[in-house]
Coordinates of C-alpha atoms in Angstrom, one line a residue:
X1 CA 37.7 -89.4 33.8
X2 CA 38.1 -86.3 35.9
X3 CA 37.5 -83.0 34.5
X4 CA 40.8 -81.2 34.3
X5 CA 41.3 -77.8 32.8
X6 CA 42.9 -78.1 29.5
X7 CA 44.7 -75.2 27.9
X8 CA 42.0 -74.9 25.2
X9 CA 39.2 -74.6 27.8
X10 CA 41.1 -72.1 29.9
X11 CA 41.7 -70.0 26.7
X12 CA 38.0 -70.0 26.0
X13 CA 37.1 -69.0 29.5
X14 CA 39.6 -66.2 29.4
X15 CA 38.2 -65.0 26.0
X16 CA 34.7 -65.1 27.4
X17 CA 35.8 -63.1 30.4
X18 CA 37.6 -60.5 28.2
X19 CA 34.6 -60.4 25.8
X20 CA 32.2 -59.8 28.7
X21 CA 34.5 -57.1 30.1
X22 CA 34.7 -55.4 26.7
X23 CA 30.9 -55.7 26.4
X24 CA 30.5 -54.1 29.8
X25 CA 33.0 -51.4 28.8
X26 CA 31.1 -50.7 25.5
X27 CA 27.8 -50.5 27.4
X28 CA 29.3 -48.1 29.9
X29 CA 30.8 -46.1 27.0
X30 CA 27.5 -46.0 25.2
X31 CA 25.7 -44.9 28.4
X32 CA 28.3 -42.1 28.8
X33 CA 27.9 -41.1 25.1
X34 CA 24.1 -41.1 25.6
X35 CA 24.4 -38.9 28.6
X36 CA 26.8 -36.5 26.8
X37 CA 24.5 -36.4 23.8
X38 CA 21.5 -35.6 26.0
X39 CA 23.5 -32.8 27.7
X40 CA 24.6 -31.4 24.3
X41 CA 21.0 -31.6 23.0
X42 CA 19.8 -29.7 26.0
X43 CA 22.5 -27.1 25.5
X44 CA 21.7 -26.8 21.8
X45 CA 18.0 -26.6 22.5
X46 CA 18.5 -23.7 24.9
X47 CA 20.8 -22.0 22.4
X48 CA 18.2 -22.4 19.7
X49 CA 15.5 -21.0 22.0
X50 CA 17.7 -18.0 22.8
X51 CA 18.4 -17.4 19.1
X52 CA 14.7 -17.9 18.3
X53 CA 13.8 -15.3 20.9
X54 CA 16.4 -13.0 19.5
X55 CA 15.1 -13.5 16.0
X56 CA 11.5 -13.0 17.1
X57 CA 12.6 -9.8 18.8
X58 CA 14.4 -8.5 15.7
X59 CA 11.4 -9.4 13.5
X60 CA 9.1 -7.5 15.9
X61 CA 11.4 -4.5 15.7
X62 CA 11.5 -4.7 11.9
X63 CA 7.7 -5.0 11.9
X64 CA 7.3 -2.0 14.2
X65 CA 9.7 0.0 12.0
X66 CA 7.8 -1.0 8.9
X67 CA 4.5 0.1 10.5
X68 CA 6.0 3.5 11.4
X69 CA 7.4 4.0 7.9
X70 CA 4.2 2.9 6.3
X71 CA 2.1 5.3 8.4
X72 CA 4.6 8.1 7.6
X73 CA 4.4 7.3 3.9
X74 CA 0.6 7.2 4.1
X75 CA 0.5 10.5 5.9
X76 CA 2.8 12.1 3.3
X77 CA 0.7 10.7 0.5
X78 CA -2.4 12.0 2.0
X79 CA -0.9 15.4 2.4
X80 CA 0.3 15.4 -1.2
X81 CA -3.1 14.2 -2.5
X82 CA -4.8 16.9 -0.4
X83 CA -2.4 19.5 -1.8
X84 CA -3.1 18.3 -5.4
X85 CA -6.8 18.4 -4.8
X86 CA -6.7 22.0 -3.5
X87 CA -4.5 23.0 -6.4
X88 CA -6.8 21.3 -8.9
X89 CA -9.8 23.0 -7.3
X90 CA -8.1 26.4 -7.6
X91 CA -7.2 25.9 -11.2
X92 CA -10.7 24.7 -12.1
X93 CA -12.2 27.7 -10.5
X94 CA -9.7 30.0 -12.2
X95 CA -10.5 28.4 -15.6
X96 CA -14.2 28.8 -15.1
X97 CA -13.8 32.4 -14.1
X98 CA -11.6 33.1 -17.1
X99 CA -14.1 31.5 -19.4
X100 CA -16.8 33.7 -17.8
X101 CA -14.8 36.8 -18.5
X102 CA -14.2 35.8 -22.1
X103 CA -17.9 35.2 -22.7
X104 CA -18.8 38.5 -21.0
X105 CA -16.2 40.4 -23.1
X106 CA -17.6 38.9 -26.3
X107 CA -21.3 39.6 -25.4
X108 CA -21.1 43.0 -27.2
X109 CA -19.8 41.4 -30.4
X110 CA -22.5 38.7 -30.2
X111 CA -25.1 41.6 -29.9
X112 CA -23.8 43.1 -33.1
X113 CA -23.4 40.0 -35.1
X114 CA -26.3 37.8 -33.9
X115 CA -28.7 40.1 -32.1
X116 CA -29.4 41.3 -28.6
X117 CA -31.2 38.1 -27.7
X118 CA -28.1 36.0 -28.2
X119 CA -25.9 38.6 -26.4
X120 CA -28.2 38.3 -23.4
X121 CA -27.8 34.5 -23.5
X122 CA -24.0 35.1 -23.4
X123 CA -24.3 37.5 -20.5
X124 CA -26.5 35.0 -18.6
X125 CA -24.0 32.2 -19.3
X126 CA -21.2 34.4 -18.1
X127 CA -23.0 35.2 -14.8
X128 CA -23.7 31.5 -14.3
X129 CA -20.1 30.6 -15.0
X130 CA -18.9 33.3 -12.5
X131 CA -21.4 32.1 -9.8
X132 CA -20.2 28.5 -10.4
X133 CA -16.5 29.6 -10.0
X134 CA -17.4 31.4 -6.7
X135 CA -19.3 28.4 -5.4
X136 CA -16.3 26.2 -6.2
X137 CA -14.0 28.6 -4.4
X138 CA -16.3 28.7 -1.3
X139 CA -16.5 24.9 -0.9
X140 CA -13.8 22.7 0.6
X141 CA -12.4 19.7 -1.2
X142 CA -14.3 17.4 1.2
X143 CA -17.6 19.1 0.5
X144 CA -17.0 18.9 -3.3
X145 CA -16.2 15.2 -2.9
X146 CA -19.4 14.6 -0.9
X147 CA -21.4 16.6 -3.5
X148 CA -19.9 14.4 -6.3
X149 CA -20.8 11.2 -4.4
X150 CA -24.3 12.5 -3.8
X151 CA -24.7 13.3 -7.5
X152 CA -23.6 9.8 -8.5
X153 CA -26.0 8.3 -6.0
X154 CA -28.9 10.3 -7.4
X155 CA -28.1 9.8 -11.1
X156 CA -25.6 7.1 -11.8
X157 CA -26.4 7.0 -15.5
X158 CA -25.6 10.8 -15.9
X159 CA -22.4 10.3 -13.9
X160 CA -21.3 7.5 -16.3
X161 CA -22.2 9.6 -19.3
X162 CA -20.3 12.7 -18.0
X163 CA -17.3 10.5 -17.2
X164 CA -17.4 9.1 -20.7
X165 CA -17.7 12.5 -22.2
X166 CA -14.8 13.9 -20.2
X167 CA -12.7 10.8 -21.1
X168 CA -13.5 11.3 -24.7
X169 CA -12.5 15.0 -24.5
X170 CA -9.2 14.2 -22.8
X171 CA -8.5 11.5 -25.4
X172 CA -9.1 13.9 -28.2
X173 CA -7.1 16.6 -26.5
X174 CA -4.0 14.4 -26.0
X175 CA -4.3 12.6 -29.3
X176 CA -4.2 16.0 -31.0
X177 CA -1.0 17.0 -29.2
X178 CA 0.9 13.9 -30.1
X179 CA 0.6 13.8 -33.8

């Protein structure tokens, strides 16, 4: 028997040829898609890097602006605190001076009612209060702060006691005004 091509075998060969051609075309298409995907990925990557650089630049600008605004705010707060400290120092000095005047003005009455010895105590207290007011006026806020720190270092127990006493006095003062 000789091998002759039958219609069934020629159809199979043709199908195989077409299948192989389609397979080669699919491989070529996949390679083309792979190349296109790589190109697009490179393009997207460069766009992302550009946007990232832009965002980093913007973030740095915002950070620099925030630093400037924070330093301006801190400077303003420092000026306001300094102004309040000077105002408080002036009011404290004025209050001590006023108290000195009141004690001095009432020294005569104390002489009459309690005796000259107690009137002299009042005059001495008045002079001490006036000297304290003058010392307070003469010192800067920074010097007063350093003096206070030094006093706390030398006698912390006294500082705590004085702070407690002042706190108690303020509490009584404000509690009395509310009710």
